[in-house]
Amino acid sequence: MTDENPYQPWIAKIISVKEEASGERAIKTFRLEFQDEEVRKKFSFLPGQCIMISVFGTGESIFAISSSPTQKDYIEVSVMRYGKLTKALHLKEEGDLVGARGPYGNSFKVDEWKGKNVLFLGGGIGQAPLRSVIDYCIDNRKDYGKIDIVYGARTSRDLCYKDEFAEMSKKDDLSIHLSIDVEEEGWNQFVGFVPDNLKRLNPSPENTIAITCGPPIMIKFVIQNLLELGFKEDQVYTTLEMRMKCGIGICGRCNIGNLYVCKDGPVFSYDQIKDIQGDM
Ligand SMILES: Cc1cc2nc3c(=O)[nH]c(=O)nc-3n(C[C@H](O)[C@H](O)[C@H](O)COP(=O)(O)OP(=O)(O)OC[C@H]3O[C@@H](n4cnc5c(N)ncnc54)[C@H](O)[C@@H]3O)c2cc1C
Ligand code: FES
């Protein structure tokens, strides 16, 4: 954001648009490049942080940055078509301009997790913030132990980043476990919900951090199953998506309990939020 006005966005050009998931709740990944060279040089963020994107004449909304900070030339956001702003954004094409201000919020503790195994558990568009951490861990592969990615969506059409997972599955230093909710012809991976896939995989909690993001009901049962598997509350992290307006701790729109998601989060360990989960 500019020094004078915290709500003033920078101008960013859409340099590519990729369709990730089709159907009513389509998802597109927008690659953005700041137009001002100074901003391009100065902008930095950590995995888990968010950015407020504006479509001029329509409004603005917050999104997780889905690319890794190791990628310096651009940032990406993966956006599900939902309401007014996201429908307008989905109409944008390569070369169009949008506004962007941020980054906002805290981040995943990727530095503290060095030497640990990392288990990712994502559902639907909830994979967007996890993608930033996954790519960060892959780009710093020697710093992390075993990497397991458990990701599911309703149908195969709703799964994001399919070609990226196909590339990753060629590597022998990480494991991908995809699922869809109901049987489909030609699908040869797990059928069922993400928490059930987790139970089936039965990962060891030893020296492992688990990160989950997805629909609230998925997060609830993923965490329940992780605790049953022996994970401690401070080994489990999630990122929350409460409604936001200002993004900078002023409007009071995004609180759960006494926490502001935009300022204190969006990343929380389970021991921070377990008592206020009912407000989510
Ligand atoms: C920290 C954070 C990170 C996010 N990251 C992503 C991301 O990476 N990708 C992505 O696609 N979306 C993400 N979202 C959600 C995204 O901000 C909303 O989908 C978007 O603001 C919807 O705007 P809209 O104008 O299209 O919908 P609106 O027209 O504002 O809303 C349409 C309807 O949906 C409801 N609604 C909209 N947003 C939410 C919400 N967040 N929670 C509950 N109900 C809602 C509204 O109340 C309304 O009923 C994130 C949200 C937060 C807070
Ligand atoms: S979005 Fe305004 S206080 Fe959090």
XYZ file of N, CA and C in Angstrom, residues 89-244:
468
model
N -13.983 -10.521 -11.399
C -12.562 -10.876 -11.597
C -12.427 -12.001 -12.625
N -13.364 -12.948 -12.572
C -13.310 -14.071 -13.522
C -13.496 -13.618 -14.970
N -14.067 -12.410 -15.168
C -14.234 -11.897 -16.537
C -12.957 -11.229 -17.048
N -11.994 -11.000 -16.149
C -10.750 -10.319 -16.538
C -9.848 -11.257 -17.333
N -9.070 -10.626 -18.224
C -8.202 -11.414 -19.109
C -6.771 -10.922 -19.009
N -5.891 -11.691 -19.625
C -4.483 -11.317 -19.704
C -4.361 -9.883 -20.237
N -3.562 -9.057 -19.567
C -3.373 -7.669 -20.001
C -4.252 -6.683 -19.247
N -5.324 -7.155 -18.620
C -6.200 -6.258 -17.855
C -5.514 -5.825 -16.553
N -5.966 -4.686 -16.021
C -5.378 -4.165 -14.781
C -6.337 -4.353 -13.611
N -5.770 -4.639 -12.454
C -6.552 -4.693 -11.206
C -5.780 -3.909 -10.146
N -6.404 -3.706 -8.969
C -5.698 -3.089 -7.853
C -5.268 -4.170 -6.870
N -4.193 -3.912 -6.132
C -3.727 -4.891 -5.134
C -3.100 -4.135 -3.977
N -3.524 -4.451 -2.746
C -2.860 -3.870 -1.571
C -2.590 -4.958 -0.546
N -1.477 -4.825 0.149
C -1.075 -5.829 1.127
C 0.438 -5.935 1.178
N 1.043 -7.022 1.621
C 0.372 -8.229 2.081
C -0.182 -8.039 3.492
N -1.195 -8.851 3.831
C -1.822 -8.763 5.133
C -1.742 -10.086 5.893
N -1.795 -9.939 7.198
C -1.896 -11.114 8.067
C -0.552 -11.726 8.401
N -0.628 -12.749 9.256
C 0.602 -13.444 9.645
C 0.857 -14.568 8.637
N 1.836 -15.406 8.950
C 2.248 -16.410 7.965
C 2.488 -17.744 8.659
N 2.659 -18.782 7.868
C 3.066 -20.077 8.420
C 4.524 -19.979 8.876
N 4.848 -20.724 9.963
C 6.178 -20.560 10.568
C 7.211 -21.436 9.866
N 7.377 -21.198 8.570
C 8.221 -22.099 7.771
C 9.661 -22.178 8.283
N 10.149 -21.108 8.910
C 11.530 -21.147 9.418
C 11.638 -22.052 10.640
N 10.623 -21.936 11.531
C 10.633 -22.768 12.754
C 10.452 -24.246 12.422
N 9.871 -24.554 11.264
C 9.555 -25.945 10.919
C 10.701 -26.651 10.212
N 11.826 -25.972 10.063
C 12.958 -26.615 9.381
C 13.337 -27.903 10.111
N 13.592 -28.962 9.370
C 13.965 -30.255 9.955
C 12.755 -31.132 10.263
N 11.545 -30.587 10.104
C 10.337 -31.372 10.418
C 9.672 -31.926 9.156
N 8.870 -32.978 9.343
C 7.999 -33.468 8.267
C 6.808 -32.518 8.181
N 6.291 -32.332 6.982
C 5.124 -31.450 6.836
C 4.008 -32.211 6.121
N 2.846 -32.202 6.767
C 1.660 -32.892 6.243
C 0.621 -31.835 5.890
N 0.246 -31.752 4.602
C -0.723 -30.762 4.140
C -2.078 -31.449 3.949
N -3.149 -30.813 4.428
C -4.490 -31.383 4.285
C -5.419 -30.304 3.757
N -5.724 -30.357 2.458
C -6.499 -29.289 1.843
C -7.797 -29.798 1.255
N -8.769 -28.887 1.178
C -10.042 -29.213 0.542
C -10.480 -28.067 -0.349
N -10.830 -28.366 -1.595
C -11.350 -27.358 -2.525
C -10.418 -26.182 -2.709
N -10.991 -24.972 -2.652
C -10.200 -23.746 -2.834
C -9.270 -23.508 -1.637
N -9.499 -24.236 -0.538
C -8.619 -24.162 0.636
C -7.190 -24.573 0.334
N -6.977 -25.175 -0.837
C -5.619 -25.559 -1.206
C -4.778 -24.331 -1.585
N -5.450 -23.181 -1.893
C -4.714 -22.006 -2.386
C -3.594 -21.544 -1.432
N -3.888 -21.288 -0.133
C -2.780 -20.878 0.740
C -1.762 -21.992 0.962
N -2.231 -23.262 0.909
C -1.299 -24.381 1.119
C -0.313 -24.482 -0.037
N -0.786 -24.124 -1.251
C 0.094 -24.197 -2.425
C 1.336 -23.315 -2.236
N 1.133 -22.146 -1.606
C 2.266 -21.245 -1.363
C 3.305 -21.916 -0.464
N 2.842 -22.601 0.577
C 3.772 -23.270 1.507
C 4.419 -24.477 0.831
N 3.604 -25.249 0.093
C 4.128 -26.445 -0.574
C 5.265 -26.053 -1.527
N 5.004 -25.044 -2.368
C 6.033 -24.632 -3.330
C 7.266 -24.077 -2.609
N 7.029 -23.388 -1.487
C 8.153 -22.877 -0.690
C 8.999 -24.049 -0.168
N 8.338 -25.080 0.374
C 9.062 -26.250 0.915
C 9.809 -26.977 -0.205
N 9.177 -27.073 -1.388
C 9.838 -27.760 -2.508
C 11.076 -26.969 -2.946
N 10.952 -25.638 -2.965
C 12.099 -24.805 -3.370
C 13.193 -24.777 -2.312
N 12.865 -25.201 -1.090
C 13.867 -25.284 -0.016
C 13.884 -26.723 0.507
N 13.891 -27.678 -0.415
C 13.621 -29.083 -0.085
C 14.505 -29.646 1.013
N 15.783 -29.254 1.024
C 16.701 -29.867 2.001
C 16.364 -29.450 3.445
N 15.584 -28.381 3.611
C 15.247 -27.896 4.959
C 14.124 -28.692 5.627
N 13.411 -29.520 4.865
C 12.232 -30.202 5.421
C 12.358 -31.712 5.270
N 11.654 -32.436 6.157
C 11.675 -33.899 6.103
C 10.682 -34.386 5.055
N 9.906 -35.383 5.472
C 8.912 -35.971 4.568
C 7.814 -34.933 4.251
N 7.387 -34.892 2.998
C 6.266 -34.002 2.645
C 5.119 -34.860 2.106
N 3.961 -34.764 2.757
C 2.764 -35.473 2.284
C 1.679 -34.456 1.992
N 1.055 -34.593 0.829
C -0.026 -33.678 0.456
C -1.312 -34.485 0.300
N -2.285 -34.189 1.152
C -3.587 -34.856 1.084
C -4.570 -33.782 0.630
N -5.172 -33.991 -0.528
C -6.037 -32.939 -1.076
C -7.278 -33.559 -1.704
N -8.432 -32.960 -1.445
C -9.671 -33.498 -1.999
C -10.630 -32.403 -2.426
N -11.544 -32.783 -3.306
C -12.614 -31.876 -3.741
C -13.842 -32.733 -4.026
N -14.969 -32.051 -4.311
C -16.212 -32.799 -4.520
C -16.103 -33.752 -5.701
N -15.640 -33.214 -6.840
C -15.497 -34.038 -8.043
C -14.120 -33.757 -8.645
N -13.743 -34.542 -9.656
C -12.426 -34.319 -10.274
C -12.381 -32.957 -10.966
N -13.550 -32.454 -11.407
C -13.594 -31.124 -12.047
C -13.269 -30.005 -11.058
N -13.524 -30.273 -9.768
C -13.312 -29.248 -8.741
C -11.895 -29.249 -8.166
N -11.086 -30.227 -8.565
C -9.711 -30.288 -8.030
C -8.842 -29.234 -8.712
N -8.143 -28.442 -7.916
C -7.227 -27.418 -8.472
C -5.841 -28.015 -8.695
N -5.043 -27.324 -9.481
C -3.601 -27.599 -9.650
C -3.317 -29.031 -10.114
N -4.213 -29.596 -10.942
C -4.066 -31.007 -11.341
C -2.742 -31.262 -12.060
N -2.373 -30.346 -12.979
C -1.116 -30.584 -13.718
C 0.094 -30.441 -12.799
N -0.013 -29.547 -11.800
C 1.106 -29.403 -10.854
C 1.255 -30.667 -10.009
N 0.139 -31.246 -9.579
C 0.211 -32.496 -8.813
C 0.785 -33.617 -9.677
N 0.414 -33.619 -10.971
C 0.939 -34.665 -11.864
C 2.466 -34.553 -11.956
N 2.978 -33.321 -12.044
C 4.434 -33.107 -12.077
C 5.073 -33.542 -10.759
N 4.432 -33.118 -9.644
C 4.988 -33.435 -8.318
C 5.040 -34.932 -8.084
N 4.035 -35.649 -8.612
C 3.988 -37.088 -8.315
C 5.130 -37.837 -9.021
N 5.830 -37.169 -9.947
C 7.009 -37.799 -10.573
C 8.218 -37.748 -9.639
N 8.164 -36.867 -8.628
C 9.287 -36.741 -7.692
C 9.204 -37.869 -6.667
N 10.377 -38.347 -6.207
C 10.289 -39.409 -5.205
C 10.478 -38.877 -3.783
N 10.546 -37.533 -3.620
C 10.733 -37.017 -2.262
C 9.485 -36.322 -1.702
N 8.324 -36.586 -2.326
C 7.074 -36.157 -1.708
C 5.922 -37.047 -2.183
N 4.865 -37.136 -1.377
C 3.752 -38.039 -1.718
C 2.464 -37.246 -1.837
N 1.708 -37.564 -2.884
C 0.440 -36.871 -3.138
C -0.702 -37.877 -2.951
N -1.742 -37.477 -2.225
C -2.887 -38.370 -1.981
C -4.164 -37.596 -2.304
N -4.661 -37.756 -3.512
C -5.845 -36.994 -3.931
C -7.122 -37.789 -3.658
N -8.219 -37.053 -3.517
C -9.505 -37.738 -3.333
C -10.632 -36.912 -3.935
N -11.719 -37.616 -4.270
C -12.977 -36.939 -4.621
C -14.070 -37.548 -3.742
N -15.166 -36.790 -3.577
C -16.166 -37.216 -2.594
C -16.968 -38.436 -3.037
N -17.302 -38.474 -4.337
C -18.108 -39.613 -4.810
C -17.468 -40.249 -6.038
N -17.695 -41.534 -6.168
C -17.153 -42.370 -7.255
C -17.342 -41.708 -8.634
N -16.331 -41.825 -9.489
C -16.426 -41.305 -10.868
C -15.718 -42.292 -11.774
N -16.233 -42.441 -12.962
C -15.589 -43.374 -13.900
C -14.177 -42.871 -14.224
N -13.196 -43.752 -14.180
C -11.832 -43.383 -14.535
C -11.005 -42.880 -13.364
N -11.645 -42.650 -12.207
C -10.905 -42.155 -11.024
C -10.304 -43.356 -10.288
N -8.978 -43.376 -10.141
C -8.380 -44.549 -9.499
C -7.683 -44.220 -8.181
N -8.005 -43.002 -7.640
C -7.451 -42.698 -6.317
C -8.584 -42.768 -5.278
N -8.318 -42.235 -4.082
C -9.278 -42.416 -2.992
C -10.627 -41.752 -3.283
N -11.704 -42.420 -2.897
C -13.043 -41.832 -2.975
C -13.541 -41.677 -1.535
N -13.845 -40.439 -1.159
C -14.309 -40.176 0.209
C -13.806 -38.804 0.633
N -14.063 -38.460 1.877
C -13.706 -37.128 2.364
C -12.248 -37.083 2.837
N -11.708 -35.870 2.850
C -10.299 -35.677 3.254
C -10.008 -36.254 4.653
N -10.880 -36.033 5.660
C -10.584 -36.609 6.981
C -10.484 -38.144 6.942
N -11.285 -38.787 6.058
C -11.230 -40.255 5.949
C -9.937 -40.690 5.254
N -9.517 -39.930 4.253
C -8.251 -40.238 3.580
C -7.092 -40.122 4.574
N -7.189 -39.122 5.440
C -6.164 -38.938 6.480
C -6.113 -40.166 7.388
N -7.270 -40.621 7.826
C -7.340 -41.788 8.723
C -6.721 -43.007 8.047
N -7.053 -43.187 6.761
C -6.555 -44.331 5.989
C -5.024 -44.283 5.902
N -4.491 -43.070 5.716
C -3.036 -42.933 5.539
C -2.291 -43.114 6.858
N -2.970 -42.777 7.965
C -2.445 -43.037 9.305
C -1.019 -42.493 9.518
N -0.784 -41.194 9.248
C 0.576 -40.656 9.362
C 1.057 -40.587 10.812
N 2.355 -40.703 10.990
C 2.906 -40.604 12.338
C 3.037 -39.134 12.737
N 2.650 -38.815 13.968
C 2.798 -37.418 14.420
C 4.247 -37.041 14.756
N 5.127 -38.030 14.788
C 6.487 -37.769 15.269
C 7.193 -36.733 14.394
N 7.639 -35.673 15.014
C 8.393 -34.607 14.336
C 7.646 -34.056 13.109
N 6.315 -34.016 13.202
C 5.514 -33.621 12.031
C 4.613 -32.427 12.357
N 4.524 -31.511 11.404
C 3.590 -30.386 11.486
C 2.469 -30.671 10.498
N 1.222 -30.490 10.917
C 0.084 -30.684 10.005
C -0.565 -29.327 9.746
N -0.823 -29.051 8.469
C -1.440 -27.767 8.091
C -2.708 -28.072 7.320
N -3.832 -27.484 7.730
C -5.082 -27.779 7.034
C -5.840 -26.509 6.661
N -6.469 -26.532 5.495
C -7.336 -25.436 5.076
C -8.398 -25.984 4.131
N -9.626 -25.543 4.341
C -10.731 -26.030 3.513
C -12.031 -25.572 4.139
N -13.149 -26.203 3.753
C -14.426 -25.833 4.370
C -14.375 -26.108 5.881
N -15.069 -25.272 6.694
C -15.015 -25.425 8.152
C -15.312 -26.846 8.626
N -16.258 -27.536 7.988
C -16.612 -28.901 8.418
C -15.446 -29.862 8.173
N -14.729 -29.645 7.077
C -13.555 -30.486 6.794
C -12.466 -30.234 7.837
N -12.230 -28.956 8.109
C -11.186 -28.600 9.087
C -11.511 -29.246 10.434
N -12.787 -29.170 10.821
C -13.206 -29.724 12.119
C -12.841 -31.215 12.224
N -13.215 -31.996 11.190
C -12.970 -33.443 11.272
C -11.515 -33.803 11.005
N -10.817 -33.013 10.194
C -9.376 -33.249 10.006
C -8.671 -33.093 11.355
N -9.004 -32.011 12.057
C -8.328 -31.768 13.343
C -8.679 -32.870 14.349
N -9.959 -33.238 14.379
C -10.381 -34.324 15.280
C -9.562 -35.595 15.008
N -9.410 -35.941 13.730
C -8.679 -37.156 13.376
C -7.183 -37.027 13.664
N -6.638 -35.818 13.450
C -5.213 -35.613 13.762
C -4.968 -35.834 15.251
N -5.873 -35.297 16.091
C -5.706 -35.450 17.542
C -5.810 -36.930 17.920
N -6.741 -37.647 17.265
C -6.871 -39.098 17.529
C -5.616 -39.847 17.108
N -4.946 -39.357 16.064
C -3.703 -40.004 15.604
C -2.518 -39.679 16.518
N -2.742 -38.783 17.473
C -1.685 -38.487 18.439
C -0.990 -37.153 18.208
N -1.465 -36.370 17.233
C -0.883 -35.039 17.031
C -1.237 -34.169 18.236
N -0.285 -33.358 18.691
C -0.551 -32.417 19.786
C -1.159 -31.144 19.180
N -1.875 -30.385 20.040
C -2.582 -29.197 19.528
C -1.644 -28.182 18.883
N -0.404 -28.105 19.365
C 0.514 -27.114 18.776
C 1.274 -27.662 17.562
N 0.918 -28.881 17.127
C 1.488 -29.424 15.881
C 0.539 -29.190 14.701
N -0.653 -28.628 14.990
C -1.697 -28.507 13.972
C -1.981 -27.031 13.690
N -1.906 -26.650 12.420
C -2.135 -25.249 12.015
C -3.253 -25.181 10.987
N -3.987 -24.068 11.037
C -4.992 -23.851 10.003
C -4.992 -22.377 9.634
N -5.641 -22.067 8.517
C -5.766 -20.668 8.128
C -7.250 -20.375 7.908
N -7.744 -19.318 8.522
C -9.187 -19.055 8.564
C -9.614 -18.018 7.541
N -10.864 -18.128 7.100
C -11.358 -17.211 6.068
C -12.629 -16.508 6.517
N -12.548 -15.718 7.594
C -13.716 -14.939 8.008
C -13.918 -13.783 7.035
N -15.158 -13.268 6.979
C -15.425 -12.103 6.128
C -14.536 -10.941 6.546
N -13.954 -10.242 5.594
C -13.079 -9.100 5.913
C -13.470 -7.886 5.110
